[in-house]
CSV table of C-alpha atoms in Angstrom, one decimal:
chain,number,residue,atom,x,y,z
A,7,MET,CA,27.7,-54.1,6.8
A,8,ILE,CA,28.6,-52.0,3.8
A,9,VAL,CA,31.9,-52.5,2.3
A,10,VAL,CA,33.1,-49.7,0.0
A,11,VAL,CA,36.1,-50.6,-2.3
A,12,GLY,CA,38.0,-48.0,-4.2
A,13,ILE,CA,39.1,-48.8,-7.6
A,14,GLY,CA,41.4,-47.2,-10.1
A,15,ALA,CA,41.4,-46.8,-13.8
A,16,ASP,CA,43.8,-50.0,-13.9
A,17,GLY,CA,40.9,-52.1,-12.7
A,18,MET,CA,41.5,-55.3,-10.7
A,19,ALA,CA,45.0,-55.4,-11.3
A,20,GLY,CA,45.7,-52.4,-9.1
A,21,LEU,CA,43.7,-53.6,-6.1
A,22,SER,CA,45.2,-54.8,-2.9
A,23,PRO,CA,44.6,-58.4,-1.9
A,24,ASP,CA,42.2,-57.4,0.8
A,25,SER,CA,40.1,-55.3,-1.8
A,26,LYS,CA,40.2,-58.3,-4.3
A,27,SER,CA,39.1,-60.7,-1.7
A,28,GLU,CA,36.2,-58.6,-0.5
A,29,LEU,CA,34.9,-58.3,-4.1
A,30,GLN,CA,35.3,-61.9,-4.8
A,31,ARG,CA,33.2,-62.9,-1.8
A,32,ALA,CA,30.5,-60.3,-2.4
A,33,THR,CA,27.0,-61.4,-3.4
A,34,VAL,CA,25.8,-58.1,-4.7
A,35,VAL,CA,28.1,-55.1,-5.9
A,36,TYR,CA,26.7,-51.4,-6.5
A,37,GLY,CA,28.6,-48.8,-8.6
A,38,SER,CA,28.4,-46.7,-11.7
A,39,ARG,CA,28.4,-48.3,-15.1
A,40,ARG,CA,32.0,-47.4,-15.6
A,41,GLN,CA,33.2,-48.7,-12.2
A,42,LEU,CA,31.3,-52.0,-12.6
A,43,ALA,CA,32.9,-52.6,-16.0
A,44,LEU,CA,36.4,-52.6,-14.2
A,45,LEU,CA,35.5,-55.9,-12.5
A,46,ASP,CA,36.6,-59.1,-14.0
A,47,ASP,CA,35.2,-62.6,-14.1
A,48,THR,CA,36.5,-63.5,-10.7
A,49,VAL,CA,33.7,-61.2,-9.2
A,50,THR,CA,30.5,-63.3,-9.5
A,51,ALA,CA,28.3,-61.0,-7.5
A,52,ALA,CA,25.2,-59.5,-9.0
A,53,ARG,CA,26.1,-56.1,-10.4
A,54,ARG,CA,23.7,-53.2,-9.8
A,55,GLU,CA,24.2,-49.8,-11.4
A,56,TRP,CA,23.3,-46.5,-9.6
A,57,PRO,CA,20.1,-45.0,-10.6
A,58,THR,CA,19.5,-41.3,-11.0
A,59,PRO,CA,19.1,-39.6,-8.4
A,60,MET,CA,21.4,-41.7,-6.4
A,61,LEU,CA,20.3,-40.7,-2.9
A,62,PRO,CA,17.2,-42.8,-2.5
A,63,ALA,CA,19.3,-45.9,-3.5
A,64,LEU,CA,21.8,-45.1,-0.9
A,65,GLN,CA,19.1,-44.7,1.7
A,66,ALA,CA,17.6,-48.2,0.7
A,67,LEU,CA,20.9,-49.9,0.3
A,68,LEU,CA,20.4,-52.5,3.2
A,69,GLU,CA,16.7,-53.0,2.8
A,70,GLY,CA,16.0,-56.7,2.3
A,71,VAL,CA,19.6,-57.7,2.2
A,72,ASP,CA,20.8,-60.7,4.1
A,73,GLY,CA,24.5,-60.2,4.6
A,74,ASP,CA,27.1,-57.5,3.4
A,75,VAL,CA,26.6,-55.1,0.6
A,76,HIS,CA,29.5,-54.2,-1.5
A,77,VAL,CA,30.1,-50.8,-3.4
A,78,VAL,CA,32.9,-49.9,-5.9
A,79,ALA,CA,33.9,-46.1,-6.1
A,80,SER,CA,36.5,-44.4,-7.9
A,81,GLY,CA,39.8,-44.0,-6.1
A,82,ASP,CA,39.6,-42.9,-2.4
A,83,PRO,CA,35.7,-43.2,-1.6
A,84,LEU,CA,36.2,-40.6,1.2
A,85,LEU,CA,37.6,-38.0,-0.9
A,86,HIS,CA,34.2,-36.3,-2.1
A,87,GLY,CA,33.0,-39.8,-2.7
A,88,VAL,CA,30.2,-42.2,-1.8
A,89,GLY,CA,32.1,-43.5,1.2
A,90,SER,CA,31.4,-40.2,2.9
A,91,SER,CA,27.8,-40.3,2.0
A,92,LEU,CA,27.3,-43.7,3.3
A,93,ILE,CA,29.0,-42.9,6.6
A,94,ARG,CA,26.7,-40.1,7.1
A,95,LEU,CA,23.7,-42.1,6.4
A,96,TYR,CA,24.6,-45.4,8.3
A,97,GLY,CA,27.4,-44.4,10.7
A,98,ALA,CA,31.1,-45.4,10.7
A,99,GLU,CA,30.5,-48.8,12.5
A,100,ARG,CA,28.3,-50.0,9.7
A,101,VAL,CA,30.6,-48.9,6.7
A,102,THR,CA,34.0,-50.1,5.9
A,103,VAL,CA,36.1,-48.5,3.4
A,104,LEU,CA,39.1,-50.0,1.5
A,105,PRO,CA,40.5,-47.0,-0.3
A,106,HIS,CA,42.5,-46.9,-3.5
A,107,VAL,CA,45.2,-44.3,-4.5
A,108,SER,CA,43.1,-41.0,-5.1
A,109,SER,CA,43.2,-39.2,-8.3
A,110,VAL,CA,44.3,-36.1,-6.3
A,111,THR,CA,47.4,-38.0,-5.1
A,112,LEU,CA,48.1,-39.4,-8.6
A,113,ALA,CA,47.8,-36.0,-10.1
A,114,CYS,CA,50.1,-34.3,-7.6
A,115,SER,CA,52.7,-37.1,-8.3
A,116,ARG,CA,52.7,-36.5,-11.9
A,117,LEU,CA,53.2,-32.8,-11.4
A,118,GLY,CA,55.7,-32.9,-8.5
A,119,TRP,CA,53.2,-31.0,-6.3
A,120,ALA,CA,53.2,-31.6,-2.5
A,121,VAL,CA,49.5,-32.8,-1.7
A,122,GLN,CA,49.4,-30.7,1.7
A,123,GLU,CA,50.2,-27.5,-0.2
A,124,ILE,CA,47.2,-27.8,-2.8
A,125,GLU,CA,43.4,-27.3,-2.6
A,126,VAL,CA,41.0,-30.0,-3.5
A,127,ILE,CA,37.9,-28.9,-5.3
A,128,SER,CA,35.0,-31.0,-6.6
A,129,LEU,CA,32.9,-30.0,-9.5
A,130,VAL,CA,31.1,-33.3,-9.7
A,131,GLN,CA,28.1,-31.5,-8.2
A,132,GLY,CA,29.5,-28.0,-7.7
A,133,ASP,CA,29.0,-25.0,-10.1
A,134,PRO,CA,32.1,-24.4,-12.3
A,135,HIS,CA,32.7,-20.9,-11.0
A,136,THR,CA,33.3,-22.4,-7.5
A,137,ALA,CA,36.7,-23.5,-8.8
A,138,VAL,CA,37.8,-20.0,-9.7
A,139,ARG,CA,40.7,-18.8,-7.4
A,140,ARG,CA,43.0,-15.6,-7.2
A,141,GLY,CA,46.1,-17.7,-6.8
A,142,GLY,CA,47.6,-21.0,-5.5
A,143,GLN,CA,47.3,-24.5,-6.8
A,144,ALA,CA,44.3,-26.8,-6.9
A,145,VAL,CA,43.3,-30.2,-8.1
A,146,VAL,CA,39.7,-29.8,-9.5
A,147,MET,CA,37.7,-33.1,-9.8
A,148,SER,CA,35.7,-32.9,-13.0
A,149,ARG,CA,32.1,-33.8,-13.6
A,150,ASP,CA,32.7,-34.8,-17.2
A,151,GLY,CA,34.8,-34.2,-20.3
A,152,ALA,CA,33.4,-30.8,-20.8
A,153,THR,CA,34.7,-29.5,-17.3
A,154,PRO,CA,38.1,-28.4,-18.3
A,155,ALA,CA,36.9,-26.1,-21.0
A,156,ALA,CA,34.1,-24.6,-18.8
A,157,LEU,CA,36.7,-23.9,-16.2
A,158,ALA,CA,39.3,-22.5,-18.7
A,159,ARG,CA,36.7,-20.1,-20.0
A,160,LEU,CA,35.8,-18.8,-16.6
A,161,LEU,CA,39.4,-18.4,-15.6
A,162,THR,CA,40.0,-16.3,-18.8
A,163,ASP,CA,36.9,-14.3,-18.3
A,164,THR,CA,37.8,-13.3,-14.8
A,165,GLY,CA,41.4,-12.3,-15.6
A,166,ARG,CA,43.2,-15.5,-14.9
A,167,GLY,CA,43.8,-16.5,-18.5
A,168,ASP,CA,47.6,-17.0,-17.7
A,169,SER,CA,46.8,-19.9,-15.3
A,170,GLU,CA,48.6,-23.1,-16.1
A,171,VAL,CA,46.0,-25.8,-16.7
A,172,SER,CA,47.0,-29.6,-16.8
A,173,VAL,CA,44.2,-32.0,-17.6
A,174,LEU,CA,45.0,-35.6,-16.5
A,175,GLU,CA,42.9,-38.4,-18.0
A,176,GLN,CA,42.4,-41.9,-16.9
A,177,LEU,CA,45.0,-41.6,-14.2
A,178,GLY,CA,46.8,-44.9,-13.3
A,179,GLY,CA,45.3,-46.9,-16.2
A,180,PRO,CA,46.7,-47.9,-19.5
A,181,ALA,CA,45.1,-44.9,-21.3
A,182,GLU,CA,46.5,-42.2,-19.0
A,183,ARG,CA,47.2,-38.9,-20.6
A,184,ARG,CA,48.1,-35.4,-19.6
A,185,ARG,CA,47.8,-32.2,-21.5
A,186,THR,CA,49.0,-28.9,-20.4
A,187,ALA,CA,48.1,-25.3,-21.6
A,188,THR,CA,47.4,-21.9,-20.4
A,189,ALA,CA,43.6,-21.4,-19.5
A,190,ARG,CA,43.4,-18.7,-22.3
A,191,ASP,CA,44.8,-21.2,-24.9
A,192,TRP,CA,42.6,-24.1,-23.6
A,193,ALA,CA,39.6,-22.0,-23.7
A,194,ALA,CA,40.2,-20.8,-27.3
A,195,ARG,CA,40.9,-24.3,-28.7
A,196,PRO,CA,39.3,-26.9,-26.3
A,197,PRO,CA,40.0,-30.4,-27.4
A,198,ASP,CA,37.0,-32.6,-28.1
A,199,ASP,CA,38.4,-35.9,-26.9
A,200,VAL,CA,38.8,-35.3,-23.2
A,201,ASP,CA,37.9,-38.4,-21.3
A,202,ASP,CA,35.0,-38.1,-18.8
A,203,LEU,CA,37.4,-39.5,-16.1
A,204,ASN,CA,39.7,-36.6,-15.8
A,205,VAL,CA,41.0,-34.1,-13.1
A,206,VAL,CA,42.3,-30.5,-13.8
A,207,ALA,CA,45.3,-29.3,-12.2
A,208,VAL,CA,45.5,-25.6,-11.9
A,209,ARG,CA,48.2,-23.2,-11.0
A,210,TYR,CA,46.2,-19.9,-10.7
A,211,LEU,CA,48.1,-16.8,-12.3
A,212,PRO,CA,48.5,-13.9,-11.5
A,213,ASP,CA,48.8,-14.9,-7.9
A,214,GLU,CA,46.7,-12.1,-6.2
A,215,ARG,CA,45.7,-14.0,-2.9
A,216,GLN,CA,45.0,-11.7,0.0
A,217,LEU,CA,44.1,-12.7,3.5
A,218,GLY,CA,41.9,-10.7,5.7
A,219,VAL,CA,39.1,-8.3,4.5
A,220,LEU,CA,39.7,-7.2,0.9
A,221,PRO,CA,40.0,-3.6,-0.4
A,222,ASP,CA,36.9,-2.0,-1.7
A,223,GLU,CA,38.3,-1.8,-5.1
A,224,MET,CA,38.3,-5.6,-5.6
A,225,PHE,CA,34.6,-5.5,-5.9
A,226,ALA,CA,32.5,-4.3,-8.7
A,227,ASN,CA,30.1,-1.8,-7.2
A,228,ASP,CA,28.0,1.2,-7.8
A,229,GLY,CA,28.8,2.7,-4.2
A,230,GLN,CA,26.3,0.5,-2.5
A,231,LEU,CA,29.2,-1.3,-0.7
A,232,THR,CA,29.8,-2.2,2.9
A,233,LYS,CA,33.3,-0.4,3.1
A,234,GLN,CA,36.3,-2.3,4.2
A,235,PRO,CA,36.6,-1.0,7.8
A,236,VAL,CA,32.9,-1.6,8.5
A,237,ARG,CA,33.0,-5.0,6.6
A,238,ALA,CA,35.8,-6.1,9.0
A,239,VAL,CA,33.8,-5.5,12.2
A,240,THR,CA,30.6,-6.9,10.5
A,241,LEU,CA,32.4,-10.1,9.8
A,242,ALA,CA,33.7,-10.2,13.4
A,243,ALA,CA,30.3,-9.7,14.6
A,244,LEU,CA,28.8,-12.4,12.4
A,245,ALA,CA,31.5,-14.8,13.8
A,246,PRO,CA,31.3,-17.4,10.8
A,247,ARG,CA,31.9,-21.0,11.5
A,248,PRO,CA,32.9,-23.7,8.9
A,249,GLY,CA,30.2,-25.0,6.6
A,250,GLN,CA,27.6,-22.2,7.8
A,251,LEU,CA,25.0,-20.5,5.6
A,252,LEU,CA,24.6,-16.7,5.7
A,253,TRP,CA,21.7,-14.7,4.4
A,254,ASP,CA,23.0,-11.3,3.1
A,255,VAL,CA,20.0,-9.3,3.0
A,256,GLY,CA,20.0,-6.0,1.0
A,257,ALA,CA,23.3,-7.3,-0.5
A,258,GLY,CA,24.2,-4.3,-2.8
A,259,SER,CA,27.5,-5.7,-4.3
A,260,GLY,CA,27.6,-9.0,-2.3
A,261,SER,CA,30.7,-8.0,-0.6
A,262,VAL,CA,29.7,-9.4,2.9
A,263,ALA,CA,28.5,-12.6,1.6
A,264,ILE,CA,31.8,-13.1,-0.5
A,265,GLU,CA,33.8,-12.2,2.6
A,266,TRP,CA,31.8,-14.7,4.6
A,267,CYS,CA,32.4,-17.6,2.0
A,268,ARG,CA,36.1,-16.7,2.1
A,269,SER,CA,36.3,-16.9,5.9
A,270,GLY,CA,36.1,-20.7,6.4
A,271,ALA,CA,35.8,-24.2,4.8
A,272,GLY,CA,32.4,-24.9,3.3
A,273,CYS,CA,31.0,-21.4,4.2
A,274,ARG,CA,28.3,-20.4,1.7
A,275,ALA,CA,25.8,-17.5,1.4
A,276,ILE,CA,22.4,-16.5,-0.2
A,277,ALA,CA,22.4,-12.9,-1.3
A,278,PHE,CA,19.1,-11.1,-1.5
A,279,GLU,CA,18.8,-7.9,-3.6
A,280,ARG,CA,15.9,-6.3,-5.3
A,281,ASP,CA,17.7,-4.2,-7.9
A,282,GLU,CA,18.5,-6.3,-11.1
A,283,GLN,CA,21.6,-4.3,-12.0
A,284,ARG,CA,23.0,-5.0,-8.6
A,285,ARG,CA,22.1,-8.8,-8.8
A,286,ASN,CA,24.1,-9.0,-12.0
A,287,ARG,CA,26.9,-7.2,-10.4
A,288,ILE,CA,26.8,-9.6,-7.4
A,289,THR,CA,26.9,-12.5,-9.8
A,290,ASP,CA,30.0,-11.1,-11.5
A,291,ASN,CA,31.8,-10.6,-8.1
A,292,VAL,CA,30.8,-14.0,-7.1
A,293,VAL,CA,32.3,-15.7,-10.2
A,294,ALA,CA,35.4,-13.5,-9.8
A,295,PHE,CA,36.1,-14.9,-6.3
A,296,GLY,CA,34.8,-18.5,-6.7
A,297,ALA,CA,32.4,-18.0,-3.9
A,298,ARG,CA,29.4,-20.3,-3.1
A,299,VAL,CA,26.8,-17.7,-3.3
A,300,GLU,CA,23.3,-18.0,-4.5
A,301,VAL,CA,21.8,-14.8,-5.8
A,302,GLN,CA,18.0,-14.3,-4.8
A,303,CYS,CA,15.6,-11.4,-5.8
A,304,ALA,CA,13.2,-10.0,-3.1
A,305,ALA,CA,13.4,-10.3,0.5
A,306,PRO,CA,11.5,-11.4,2.6
A,307,GLU,CA,9.3,-12.8,-0.4
A,308,SER,CA,12.1,-15.3,-1.2
A,309,PHE,CA,12.8,-16.7,2.2
A,310,GLU,CA,10.3,-19.5,2.2
A,311,SER,CA,12.0,-21.0,-0.9
A,312,VAL,CA,15.7,-21.2,0.4
A,313,PRO,CA,17.4,-23.1,3.4
A,314,ALA,CA,17.2,-21.5,6.8
A,315,PRO,CA,20.3,-19.5,7.7
A,316,ASP,CA,23.0,-19.9,10.4
A,317,ALA,CA,23.4,-16.2,10.5
A,318,VAL,CA,21.7,-13.1,8.8
A,319,PHE,CA,23.4,-9.7,7.9
A,320,VAL,CA,21.0,-7.0,7.0
A,321,GLY,CA,22.8,-4.1,5.2
A,322,GLY,CA,19.9,-2.5,3.3
A,323,GLY,CA,16.1,-2.3,3.1
A,324,LEU,CA,15.7,-2.2,6.8
A,325,THR,CA,12.7,-0.1,6.9
A,326,GLN,CA,10.6,-2.4,4.6
A,327,PRO,CA,7.8,-3.4,6.8
A,328,GLY,CA,8.2,-6.9,8.3
A,329,LEU,CA,11.7,-7.5,7.0
A,330,LEU,CA,13.6,-7.6,10.4
A,331,GLU,CA,10.9,-9.7,11.9
A,332,ALA,CA,11.1,-12.2,9.1
A,333,CYS,CA,14.8,-12.4,9.3
A,334,PHE,CA,14.8,-13.0,13.1
A,335,ASP,CA,12.0,-15.5,12.8
A,336,ARG,CA,13.9,-17.7,10.3
A,337,LEU,CA,17.0,-17.9,12.6
A,338,PRO,CA,17.4,-21.1,14.6
A,339,PRO,CA,18.3,-21.0,18.3
A,340,GLY,CA,21.9,-20.0,18.5
A,341,GLY,CA,21.7,-18.2,15.2
A,342,ARG,CA,23.2,-14.8,14.8
A,343,LEU,CA,21.7,-11.5,13.4
A,344,VAL,CA,23.8,-8.4,12.6
A,345,VAL,CA,22.3,-5.3,11.4
A,346,ASN,CA,24.1,-2.2,10.2
A,347,ALA,CA,22.0,1.2,10.2
A,348,VAL,CA,23.1,4.5,8.8
A,349,THR,CA,19.8,6.6,8.9
A,350,VAL,CA,18.0,7.9,11.9
A,351,GLU,CA,14.8,6.0,10.8
A,352,THR,CA,16.7,2.6,10.8
A,353,GLU,CA,18.6,3.5,14.0
A,354,ALA,CA,15.2,3.9,15.7
A,355,LEU,CA,14.0,0.6,14.4
A,356,VAL,CA,17.3,-1.1,15.7
A,357,ALA,CA,17.0,0.6,19.0
A,358,GLN,CA,13.5,-0.8,19.4
A,359,TRP,CA,14.4,-4.3,18.6
A,360,TYR,CA,17.5,-4.1,20.9
A,361,SER,CA,15.3,-3.0,23.8
A,362,GLN,CA,13.1,-6.1,23.1
A,363,GLN,CA,15.7,-8.7,22.4
A,364,GLY,CA,18.9,-7.7,23.9
A,365,GLY,CA,22.3,-8.3,22.3
A,366,GLU,CA,25.0,-5.8,21.7
A,367,LEU,CA,24.6,-2.2,20.2
A,368,ARG,CA,27.7,-0.4,18.9
A,369,ARG,CA,28.4,2.8,17.0
A,370,PHE,CA,31.4,3.0,14.6
A,371,GLU,CA,32.9,6.2,13.3
A,372,HIS,CA,36.1,6.5,11.2
A,373,HIS,CA,37.9,9.2,9.2
A,374,ARG,CA,40.2,9.0,6.3
A,375,GLY,CA,43.3,11.2,5.7
A,376,GLU,CA,42.6,13.1,2.3
A,377,PRO,CA,44.3,15.9,0.6
A,378,LEU,CA,43.4,19.4,1.8
A,379,GLY,CA,45.2,22.0,-0.3
A,380,GLY,CA,48.9,21.3,0.1
A,381,PHE,CA,48.2,19.4,3.3
A,382,THR,CA,46.2,16.4,4.7
A,383,GLY,CA,42.8,16.6,6.5
A,384,TRP,CA,40.4,14.1,7.9
A,385,ARG,CA,37.3,13.4,6.1
A,386,PRO,CA,34.6,11.4,8.3
A,387,ALA,CA,32.7,8.6,6.9
A,388,MET,CA,29.0,8.2,7.8
A,389,PRO,CA,28.7,6.6,11.3
A,390,ILE,CA,27.4,3.2,11.5
A,391,THR,CA,25.1,1.8,14.3
A,392,GLN,CA,25.5,-2.1,14.6
A,393,TRP,CA,23.1,-4.3,16.5
A,394,ALA,CA,24.3,-7.9,16.9
A,395,VAL,CA,22.1,-10.5,18.7
A,396,THR,CA,22.1,-14.3,19.3
A,397,ARG,CA,18.8,-15.9,19.1
A,398,ARG,CA,17.8,-17.7,22.3
């Protein structure tokens, strides 16, 4: 059995009797250097610091061990912590977790925030831009003392410099400290003494949250953009599910990849785009929305170096020899492929694949009302032929 004990910055004094008892009967305790240092002399077990990388040590945790293995972890081990990793590896029946109060709950208690109304974001392993939001409140779990300044700079650079940032250090311990500033002020004068054990509570301002498919003008683009009405039906055809990976091939501005990431918890995407300027523009859009999108260059040349997708959207480059076949071949059974065609040549290719693989073939046309002299007339957009198929 693996027993995971959550511990706070107040060390042994803050532990429940059950947690203390588990650690005092342990024969070996794993943890980070900081967590192991919180144990007092009543814990006589051998102390083993996690190596880097950590995953191989987790996989070998029970090898050659007679009896239980104990692990200490910060706060609640099931909140972006090692407890979740161990349960994935060994199963819930072989892992017991004794949680402490999480840093997220402590931060909310200091600020008077309702825990159920905030988002929890971990930057322990994640890229800093994935904590950028266009409104709302979040508690961001930091990688180290440099995380608050990096996040403040990103918020400022993406037009969220008025956001209220509270950095809370050593929560629950004798050295607890809280400092609050706007993101703009923190980025301009970042303190050089931020403790590595910190979380960042952010109220994102201005609040520009919007549900549903976004207006076109919210994306930086050069006209190579799947327009809002077509984007809506494309997302419906792709049918994203939580935690799934999308390949956005011929991504243009990255709008479909970003909408995919906004659609559900844990959704992420890889955007493939040959044009360097457009790749840079995709990156800017990704940062502005805090989306989990990796930007790649050529397709299908880059396909072998990235994880296989749950779904693929092809919005450009369809006539490139072998592209559609390469996309279809990388899909797992049950994976979804959606192709939007706007030219006669791409329509012919789509019709050929439809005749071979089945699926659903649709054609969309829409018109916009625009000024016509002193009146209003209808201006048609280019029709879109869409093929959607689930691989058997």
